Short mmCIF file of C-alpha atoms and ligand atoms in Angstrom, two decimals:
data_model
loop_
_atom_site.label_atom_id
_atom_site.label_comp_id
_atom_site.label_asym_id
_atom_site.label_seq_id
_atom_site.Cartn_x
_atom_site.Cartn_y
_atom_site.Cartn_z
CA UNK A 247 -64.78 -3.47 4.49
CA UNK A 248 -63.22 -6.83 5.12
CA UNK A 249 -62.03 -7.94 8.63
CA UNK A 250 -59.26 -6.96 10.00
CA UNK A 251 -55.75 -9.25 9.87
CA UNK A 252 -52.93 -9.70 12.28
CA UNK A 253 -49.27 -9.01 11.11
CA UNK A 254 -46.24 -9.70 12.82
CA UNK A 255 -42.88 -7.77 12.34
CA UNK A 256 -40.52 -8.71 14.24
CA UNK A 257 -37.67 -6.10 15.47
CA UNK A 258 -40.16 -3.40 15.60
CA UNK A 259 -37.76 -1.19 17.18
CA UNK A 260 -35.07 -0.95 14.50
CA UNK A 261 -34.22 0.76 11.90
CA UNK A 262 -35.87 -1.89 8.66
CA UNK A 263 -38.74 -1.64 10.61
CA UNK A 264 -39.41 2.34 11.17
CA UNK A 265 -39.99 2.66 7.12
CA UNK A 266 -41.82 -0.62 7.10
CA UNK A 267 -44.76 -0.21 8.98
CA UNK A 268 -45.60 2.53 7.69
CA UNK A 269 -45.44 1.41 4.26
CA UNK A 270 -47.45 -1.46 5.41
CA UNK A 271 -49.70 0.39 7.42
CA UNK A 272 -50.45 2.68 4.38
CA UNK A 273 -52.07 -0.50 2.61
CA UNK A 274 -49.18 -1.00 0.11
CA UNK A 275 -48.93 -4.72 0.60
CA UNK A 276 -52.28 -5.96 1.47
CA UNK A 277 -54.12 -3.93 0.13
CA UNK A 278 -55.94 -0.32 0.52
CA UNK A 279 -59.34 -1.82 1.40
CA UNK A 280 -57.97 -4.48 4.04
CA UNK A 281 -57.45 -2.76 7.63
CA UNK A 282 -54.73 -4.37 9.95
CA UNK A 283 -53.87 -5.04 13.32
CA UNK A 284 -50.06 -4.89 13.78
CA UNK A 285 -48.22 -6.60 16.42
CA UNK A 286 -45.19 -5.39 17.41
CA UNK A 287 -42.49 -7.32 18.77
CA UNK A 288 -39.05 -6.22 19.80
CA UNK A 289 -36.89 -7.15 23.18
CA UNK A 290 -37.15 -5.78 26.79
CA UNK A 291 -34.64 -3.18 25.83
CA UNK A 292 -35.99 -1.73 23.00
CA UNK A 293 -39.10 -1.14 25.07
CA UNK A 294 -38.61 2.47 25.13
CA UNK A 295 -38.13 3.01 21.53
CA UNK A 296 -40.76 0.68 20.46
CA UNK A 297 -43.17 3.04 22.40
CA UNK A 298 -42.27 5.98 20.54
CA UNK A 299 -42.70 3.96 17.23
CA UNK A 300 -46.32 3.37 18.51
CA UNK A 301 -47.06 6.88 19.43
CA UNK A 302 -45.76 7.73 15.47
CA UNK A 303 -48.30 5.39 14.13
CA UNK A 304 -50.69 6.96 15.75
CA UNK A 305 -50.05 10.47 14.60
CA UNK A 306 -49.52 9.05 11.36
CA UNK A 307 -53.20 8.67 11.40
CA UNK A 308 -53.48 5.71 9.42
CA UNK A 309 -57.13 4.47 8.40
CA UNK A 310 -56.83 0.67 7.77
CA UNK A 311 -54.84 0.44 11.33
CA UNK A 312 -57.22 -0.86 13.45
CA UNK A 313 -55.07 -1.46 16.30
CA UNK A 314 -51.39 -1.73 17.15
CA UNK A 315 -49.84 -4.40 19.76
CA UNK A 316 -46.20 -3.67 20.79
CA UNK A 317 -44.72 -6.77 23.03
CA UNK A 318 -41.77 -8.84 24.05
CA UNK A 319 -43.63 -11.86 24.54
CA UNK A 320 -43.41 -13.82 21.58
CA UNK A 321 -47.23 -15.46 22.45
CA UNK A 322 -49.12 -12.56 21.99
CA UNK A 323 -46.38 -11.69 19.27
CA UNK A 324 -47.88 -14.66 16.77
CA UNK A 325 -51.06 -14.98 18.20
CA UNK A 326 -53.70 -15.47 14.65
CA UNK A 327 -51.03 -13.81 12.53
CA UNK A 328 -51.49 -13.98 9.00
CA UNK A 329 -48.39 -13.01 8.02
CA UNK A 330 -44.69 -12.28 9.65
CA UNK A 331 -42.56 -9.98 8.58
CA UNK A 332 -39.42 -11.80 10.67
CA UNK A 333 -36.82 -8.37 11.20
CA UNK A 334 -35.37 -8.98 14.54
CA UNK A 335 -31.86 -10.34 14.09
CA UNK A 336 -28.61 -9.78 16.28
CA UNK A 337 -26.66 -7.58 14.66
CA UNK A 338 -22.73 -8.34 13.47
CA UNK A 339 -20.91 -6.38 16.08
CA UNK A 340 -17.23 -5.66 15.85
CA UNK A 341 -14.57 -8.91 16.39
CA UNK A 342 -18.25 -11.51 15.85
CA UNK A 343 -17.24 -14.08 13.67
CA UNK A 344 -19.75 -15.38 10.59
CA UNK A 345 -20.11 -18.28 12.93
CA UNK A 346 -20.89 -16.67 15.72
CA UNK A 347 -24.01 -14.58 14.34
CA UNK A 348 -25.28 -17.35 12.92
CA UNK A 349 -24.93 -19.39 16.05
CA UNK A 350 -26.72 -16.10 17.95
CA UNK A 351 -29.58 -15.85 14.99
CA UNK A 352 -30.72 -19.38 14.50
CA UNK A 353 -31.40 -19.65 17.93
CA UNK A 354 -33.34 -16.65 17.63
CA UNK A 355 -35.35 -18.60 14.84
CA UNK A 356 -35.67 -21.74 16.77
CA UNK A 357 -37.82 -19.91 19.19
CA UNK A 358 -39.43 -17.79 16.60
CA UNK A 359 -40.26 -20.81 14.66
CA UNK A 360 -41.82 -22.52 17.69
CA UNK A 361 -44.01 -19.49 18.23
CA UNK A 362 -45.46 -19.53 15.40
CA UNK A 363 -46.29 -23.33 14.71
CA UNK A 364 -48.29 -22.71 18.27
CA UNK A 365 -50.05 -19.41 17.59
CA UNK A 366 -50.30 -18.55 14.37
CA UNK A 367 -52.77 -18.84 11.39
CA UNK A 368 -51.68 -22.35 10.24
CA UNK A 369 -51.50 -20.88 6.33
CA UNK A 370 -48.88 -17.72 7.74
CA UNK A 371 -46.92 -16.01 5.60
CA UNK A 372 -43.37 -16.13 6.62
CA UNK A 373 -40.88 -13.41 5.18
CA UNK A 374 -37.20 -13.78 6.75
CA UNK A 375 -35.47 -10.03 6.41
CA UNK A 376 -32.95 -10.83 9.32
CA UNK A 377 -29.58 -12.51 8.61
CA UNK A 378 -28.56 -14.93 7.80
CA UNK A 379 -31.73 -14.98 6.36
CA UNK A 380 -32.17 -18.51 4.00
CA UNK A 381 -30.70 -19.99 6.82
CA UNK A 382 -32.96 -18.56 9.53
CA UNK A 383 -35.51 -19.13 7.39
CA UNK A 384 -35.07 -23.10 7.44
CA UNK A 385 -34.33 -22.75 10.82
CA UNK A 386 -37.90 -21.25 11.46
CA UNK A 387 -39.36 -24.22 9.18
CA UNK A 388 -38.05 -26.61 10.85
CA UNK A 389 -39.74 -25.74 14.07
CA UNK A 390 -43.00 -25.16 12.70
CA UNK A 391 -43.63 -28.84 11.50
CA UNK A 392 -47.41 -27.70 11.47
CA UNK A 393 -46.91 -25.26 8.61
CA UNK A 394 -45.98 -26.09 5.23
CA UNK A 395 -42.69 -25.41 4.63
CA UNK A 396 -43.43 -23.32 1.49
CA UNK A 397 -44.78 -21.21 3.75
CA UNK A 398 -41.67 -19.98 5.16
CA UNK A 399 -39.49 -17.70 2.39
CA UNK A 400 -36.34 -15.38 2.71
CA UNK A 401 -35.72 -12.48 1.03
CA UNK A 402 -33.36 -11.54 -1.79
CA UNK A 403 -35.92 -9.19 -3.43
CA UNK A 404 -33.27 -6.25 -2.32
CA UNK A 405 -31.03 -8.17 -4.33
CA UNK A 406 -33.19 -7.93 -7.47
CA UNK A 407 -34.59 -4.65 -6.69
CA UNK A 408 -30.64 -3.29 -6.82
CA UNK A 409 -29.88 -5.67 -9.77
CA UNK A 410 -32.59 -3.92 -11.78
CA UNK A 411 -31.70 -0.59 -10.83
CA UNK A 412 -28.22 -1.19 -12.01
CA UNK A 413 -29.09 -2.46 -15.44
CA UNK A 414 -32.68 0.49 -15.85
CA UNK A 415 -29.38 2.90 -15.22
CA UNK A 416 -27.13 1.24 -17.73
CA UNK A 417 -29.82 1.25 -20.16
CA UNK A 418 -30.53 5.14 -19.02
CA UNK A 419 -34.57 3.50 -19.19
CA UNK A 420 -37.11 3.68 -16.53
CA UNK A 421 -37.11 1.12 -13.54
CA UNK A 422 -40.31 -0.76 -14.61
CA UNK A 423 -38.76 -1.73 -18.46
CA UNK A 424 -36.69 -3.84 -17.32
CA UNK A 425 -37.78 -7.53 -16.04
CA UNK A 426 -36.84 -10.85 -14.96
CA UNK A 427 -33.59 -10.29 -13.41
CA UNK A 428 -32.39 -13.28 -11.38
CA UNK A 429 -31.14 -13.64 -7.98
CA UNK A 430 -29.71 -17.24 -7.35
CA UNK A 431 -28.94 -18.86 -4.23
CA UNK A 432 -28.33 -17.37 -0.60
CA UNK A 433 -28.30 -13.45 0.48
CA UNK A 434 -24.90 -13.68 0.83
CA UNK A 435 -21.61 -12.40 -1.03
CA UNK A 436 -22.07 -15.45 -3.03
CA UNK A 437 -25.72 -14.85 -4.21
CA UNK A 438 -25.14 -14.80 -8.32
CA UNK A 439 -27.25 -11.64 -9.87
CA UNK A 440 -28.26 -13.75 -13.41
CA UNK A 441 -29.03 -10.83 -16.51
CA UNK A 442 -29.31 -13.60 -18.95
CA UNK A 443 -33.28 -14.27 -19.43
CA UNK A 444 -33.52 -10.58 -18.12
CA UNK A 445 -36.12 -8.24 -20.78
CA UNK A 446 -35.56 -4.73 -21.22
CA UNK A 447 -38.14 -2.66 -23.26
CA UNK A 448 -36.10 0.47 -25.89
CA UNK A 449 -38.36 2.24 -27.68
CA UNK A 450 -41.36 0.14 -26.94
CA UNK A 451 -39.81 -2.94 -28.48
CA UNK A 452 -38.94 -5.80 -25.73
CA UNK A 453 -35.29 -7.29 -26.42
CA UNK A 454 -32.86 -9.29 -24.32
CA UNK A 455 -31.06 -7.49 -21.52
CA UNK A 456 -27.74 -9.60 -22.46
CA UNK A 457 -28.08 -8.35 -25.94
CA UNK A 458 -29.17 -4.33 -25.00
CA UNK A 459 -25.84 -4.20 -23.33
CA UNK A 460 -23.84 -6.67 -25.18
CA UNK A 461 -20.85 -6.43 -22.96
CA UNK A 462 -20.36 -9.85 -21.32
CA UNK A 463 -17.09 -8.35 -19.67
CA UNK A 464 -19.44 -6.52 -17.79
CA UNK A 465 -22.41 -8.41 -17.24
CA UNK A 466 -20.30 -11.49 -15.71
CA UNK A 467 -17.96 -9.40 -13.96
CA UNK A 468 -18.46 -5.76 -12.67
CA UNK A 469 -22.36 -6.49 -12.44
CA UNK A 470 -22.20 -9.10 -10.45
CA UNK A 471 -19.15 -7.62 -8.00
CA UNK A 472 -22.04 -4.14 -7.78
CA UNK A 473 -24.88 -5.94 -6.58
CA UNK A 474 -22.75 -8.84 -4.27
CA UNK A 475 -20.98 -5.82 -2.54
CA UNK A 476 -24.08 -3.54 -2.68
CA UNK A 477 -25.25 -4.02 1.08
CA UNK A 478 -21.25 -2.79 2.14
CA UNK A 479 -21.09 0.22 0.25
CA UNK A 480 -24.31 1.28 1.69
CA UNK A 481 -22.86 0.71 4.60
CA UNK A 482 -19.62 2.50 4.15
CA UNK A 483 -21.69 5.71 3.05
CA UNK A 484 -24.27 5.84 5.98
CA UNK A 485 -22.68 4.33 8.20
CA UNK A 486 -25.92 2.38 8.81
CA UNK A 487 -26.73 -0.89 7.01
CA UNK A 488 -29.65 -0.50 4.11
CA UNK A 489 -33.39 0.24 5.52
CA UNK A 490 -35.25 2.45 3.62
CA UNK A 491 -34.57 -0.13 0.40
CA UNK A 492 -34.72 -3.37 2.67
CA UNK A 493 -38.58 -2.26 4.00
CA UNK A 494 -39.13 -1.26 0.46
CA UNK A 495 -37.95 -4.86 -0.65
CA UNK A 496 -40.01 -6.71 2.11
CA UNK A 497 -43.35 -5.24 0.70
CA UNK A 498 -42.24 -5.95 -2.56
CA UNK A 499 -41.87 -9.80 -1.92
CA UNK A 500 -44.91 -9.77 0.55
CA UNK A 501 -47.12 -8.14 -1.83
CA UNK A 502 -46.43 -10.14 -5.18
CA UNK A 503 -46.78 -13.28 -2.84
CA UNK A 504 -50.07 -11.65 -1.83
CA UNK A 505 -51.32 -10.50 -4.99
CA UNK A 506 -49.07 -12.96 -7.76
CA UNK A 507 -46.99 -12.16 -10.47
CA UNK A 508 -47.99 -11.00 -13.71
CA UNK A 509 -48.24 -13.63 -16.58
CA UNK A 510 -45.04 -14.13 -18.64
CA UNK A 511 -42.83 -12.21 -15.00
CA UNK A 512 -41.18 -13.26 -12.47
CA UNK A 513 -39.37 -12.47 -8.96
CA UNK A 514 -36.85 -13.71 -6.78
CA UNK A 515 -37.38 -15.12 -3.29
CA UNK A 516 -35.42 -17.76 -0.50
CA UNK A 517 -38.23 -20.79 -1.09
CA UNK A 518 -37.08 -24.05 -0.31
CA UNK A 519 -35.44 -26.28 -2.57
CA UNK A 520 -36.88 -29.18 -4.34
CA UNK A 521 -33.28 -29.41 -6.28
CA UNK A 522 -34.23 -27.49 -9.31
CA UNK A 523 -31.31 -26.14 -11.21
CA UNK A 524 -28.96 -28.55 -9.44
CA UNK A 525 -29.21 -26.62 -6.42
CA UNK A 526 -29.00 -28.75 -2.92
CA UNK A 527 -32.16 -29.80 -1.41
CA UNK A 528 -33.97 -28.33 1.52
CA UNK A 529 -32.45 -25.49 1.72
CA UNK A 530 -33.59 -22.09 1.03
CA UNK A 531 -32.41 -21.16 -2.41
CA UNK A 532 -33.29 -17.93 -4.19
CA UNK A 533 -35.20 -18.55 -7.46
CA UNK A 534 -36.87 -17.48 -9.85
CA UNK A 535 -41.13 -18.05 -8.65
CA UNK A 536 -44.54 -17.15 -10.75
CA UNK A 537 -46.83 -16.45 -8.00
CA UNK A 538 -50.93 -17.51 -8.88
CA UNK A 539 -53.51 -18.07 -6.02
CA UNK A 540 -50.28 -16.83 -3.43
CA UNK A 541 -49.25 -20.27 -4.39
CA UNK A 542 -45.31 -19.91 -5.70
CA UNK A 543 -43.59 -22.13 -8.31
CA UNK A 544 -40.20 -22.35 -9.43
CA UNK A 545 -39.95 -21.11 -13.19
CA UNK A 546 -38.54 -24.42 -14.73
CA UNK A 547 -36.69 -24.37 -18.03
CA UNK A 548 -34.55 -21.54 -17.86
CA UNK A 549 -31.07 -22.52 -19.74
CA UNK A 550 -27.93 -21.98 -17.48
CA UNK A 551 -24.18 -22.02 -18.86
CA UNK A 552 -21.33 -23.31 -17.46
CA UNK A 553 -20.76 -19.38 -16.03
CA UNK A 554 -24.06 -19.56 -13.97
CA UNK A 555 -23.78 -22.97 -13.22
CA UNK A 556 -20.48 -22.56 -11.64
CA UNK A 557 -22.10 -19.69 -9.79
CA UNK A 558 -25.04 -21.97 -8.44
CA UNK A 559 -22.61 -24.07 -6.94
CA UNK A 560 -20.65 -21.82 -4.89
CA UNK A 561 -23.77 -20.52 -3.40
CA UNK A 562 -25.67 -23.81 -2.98
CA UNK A 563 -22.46 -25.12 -0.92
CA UNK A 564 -22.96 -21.62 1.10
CA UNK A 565 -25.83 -23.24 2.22
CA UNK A 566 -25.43 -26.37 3.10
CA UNK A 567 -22.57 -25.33 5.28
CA UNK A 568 -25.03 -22.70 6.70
CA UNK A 569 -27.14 -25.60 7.29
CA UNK A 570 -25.01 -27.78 9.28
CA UNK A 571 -23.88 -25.27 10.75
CA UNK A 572 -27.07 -24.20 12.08
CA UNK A 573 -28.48 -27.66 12.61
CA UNK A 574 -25.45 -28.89 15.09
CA UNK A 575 -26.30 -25.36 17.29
CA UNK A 576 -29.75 -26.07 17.56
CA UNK A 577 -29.91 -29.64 18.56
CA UNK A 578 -26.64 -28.65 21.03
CA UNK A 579 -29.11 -26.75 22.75
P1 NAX B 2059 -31.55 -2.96 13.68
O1 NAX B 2059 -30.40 -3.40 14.52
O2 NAX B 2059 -31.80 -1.50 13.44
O3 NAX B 2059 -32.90 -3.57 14.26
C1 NAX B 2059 -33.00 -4.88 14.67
C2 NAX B 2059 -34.05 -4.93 15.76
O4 NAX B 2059 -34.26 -6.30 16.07
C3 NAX B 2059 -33.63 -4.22 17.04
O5 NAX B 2059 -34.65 -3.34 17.47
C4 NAX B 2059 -33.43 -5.38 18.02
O6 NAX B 2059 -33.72 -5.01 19.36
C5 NAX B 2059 -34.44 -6.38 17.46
N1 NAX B 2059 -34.24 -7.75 17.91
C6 NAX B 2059 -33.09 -8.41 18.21
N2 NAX B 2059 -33.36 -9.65 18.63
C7 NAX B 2059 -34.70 -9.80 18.59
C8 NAX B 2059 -35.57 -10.87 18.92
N3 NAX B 2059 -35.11 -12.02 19.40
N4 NAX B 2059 -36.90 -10.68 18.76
C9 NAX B 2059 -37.37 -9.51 18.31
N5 NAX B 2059 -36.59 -8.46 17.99
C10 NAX B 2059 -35.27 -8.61 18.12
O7 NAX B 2059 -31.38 -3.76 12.31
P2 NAX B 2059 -32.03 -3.49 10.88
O8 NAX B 2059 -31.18 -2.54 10.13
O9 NAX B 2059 -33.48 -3.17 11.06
O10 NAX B 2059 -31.82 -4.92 10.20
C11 NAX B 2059 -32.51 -6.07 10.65
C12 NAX B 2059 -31.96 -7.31 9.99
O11 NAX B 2059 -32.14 -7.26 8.58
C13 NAX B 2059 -30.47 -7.55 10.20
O12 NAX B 2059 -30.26 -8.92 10.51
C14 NAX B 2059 -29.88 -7.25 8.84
O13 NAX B 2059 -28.65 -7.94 8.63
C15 NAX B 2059 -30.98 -7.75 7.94
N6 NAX B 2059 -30.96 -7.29 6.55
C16 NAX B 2059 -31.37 -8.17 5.58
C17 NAX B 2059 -31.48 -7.81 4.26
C18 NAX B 2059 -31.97 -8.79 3.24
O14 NAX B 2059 -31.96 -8.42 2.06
N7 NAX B 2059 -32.39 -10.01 3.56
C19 NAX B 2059 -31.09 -6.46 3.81
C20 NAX B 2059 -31.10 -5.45 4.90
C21 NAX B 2059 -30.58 -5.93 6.23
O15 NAX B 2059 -29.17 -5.89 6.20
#
């Protein structure tokens, strides 16, 4: 059996995080022959609840969990991680503006981004969950000069994961026909779900999603509006944002950066931007990677119309708003 390796999630305590670890814990993202050591960190008053999250590991009775760390001290937190799993956000609570939970969060990344350029594994994984997430991803980048930035990612995986549920139901076919479904730009309102190069296989033939439905009305309009207002109407039915999907979604992304993509597929993930697509630079867009060697690359050639370009741009200005945003709150501090 190999050694064991340290993983970080961050806000342990909540509710992303109680289907999570165990999912991780179970071996689903590194691996079933690869035990782990899981570090737990959460604030001083989640304390309590992050103890009884412990004692259910243990009864869970896990084999590949070696050990299990809870802590509020974000040293021992990121000490030799080898990946993060960065949860722990403030939450939006009633009368916040946008502004100010993004002015709350990034701060929160600042130090979380310090952390880990001190006392982690210098070629960490770094998965954003918590929102605003591209944003407190580049936040978290930007204080880790000592990693490489492509090491830091955000995740719209949820996005895709509901995008491709929508369509599989559509189609009335199984989950795994359908492929290549595109999330674009932040995970925000303005993120643009993109069917177009999307594959669907009928009757063990492989055709275009675009053509399978052949109802533009649709695809550009009620599509879209589904998977943009997804996260609310989960919401407004459980009264309790998505977590069972959004730890589902986080292994997802964490594993097929792990493991890579498989030839001729890809996924969506917040990487930074080199400007592909005409999206802004250095921020962290969602597009569409190939994953070899747990080494992502922007899929390059895909054709965009004036639709999806238009869509790009509303998102891409999303960001660098975000970004200037968050920039002028950290160096006020
Ligand atoms: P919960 O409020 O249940 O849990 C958050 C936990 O983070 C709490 O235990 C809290 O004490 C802890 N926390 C707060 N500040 C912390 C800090 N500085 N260090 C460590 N822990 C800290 O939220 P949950 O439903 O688990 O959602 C977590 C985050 O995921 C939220 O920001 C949420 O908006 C975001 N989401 C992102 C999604 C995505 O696709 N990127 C989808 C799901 C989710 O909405």
């Amino acid at each position: 059996m190999a050694e064991p390796i340290r993983i970080v999630v961050t806000g342990a305590a909540g509710q992303i995080a109680y289907s999570l670890l165990y999912m991780i814990a179970r071996g689903e993202v590194f691996g079933k022959d690869q035990p782990l050591i899981l570090h737990l960190l959460d604030i001083p008053q989640a304390v309590g609840v992050l103890e009884g999250v412990v004692m259910e590991l243990a009864d869970c009775a896990l084999p590949l969990l070696r050990e299990v760390i809870p802590t509020t001290d974000p040293v021992v937190a990121f000490k030799d991680v080898s990946a993060a799993f960065l949860v722990g956000a403030m939450p939006r609570r009633d009368g916040m503006e946008r502004k100010d939970l993004l002015s709350a969060n990034v701060k929160i990344f600042k130090a979380q981004g310090q952390a880990l350029d001190k006392y982690a594994k210098k070629d960490v994984k770094v998965l954003v969950v918590g929102n605003p997430a591209n944003t407190n991803a580049l936040i978290c980048s930007h204080y880790a000069p000592s990693i490489p930035k492509e090491n830091f990612t955000a995740m719209t995986r949820l996005d895709q994961n509901r995008a491709t549920a929508q369509i599989a139901a559509k189609l009335s076919v199984p989950i795994d026909a359908v492929k290549n479904v595109i999330i674009w730009g932040n995970h925000s309102s303005t993120q643009f779900p993109d069917p177009k190069h999307a594959t669907v296989v009928v009757n063990g033939q492989s055709k275009s999603v675009w053509d399978a439905i052949n109802d533009k009305d649709f695809l550009q309009g009620k599509f879209v509006e589904i998977v943009q207002k997804r996260g609310a109407a989960v919401i407004a039915a459980r009264k309790l944002s998505s977590a069972m999907s959004a730890a589902k979604a986080a292994c997802d992304h964490m594993h097929d950066w792990y493991n890579g993509t498989k030839p001729g597929e890809y996924v969506s993930m917040g990487v930074v931007s080199d400007g592909s697509y005409g999206a802004p630079k250095d921020v962290i867009f969602s597009f569409p990677v190939e994953i070899v060697n747990k080494q992502w690359k922007i899929v390059q050639g895909l054709t965009v119309d004036e639709f999806g370009k238009s869509k790009l741009d509303i998102t891409g200005k999303e960001l660098l708003e975000e970004k200037s945003e968050a920039m002028a709150v950290c160096s006020a501090e």
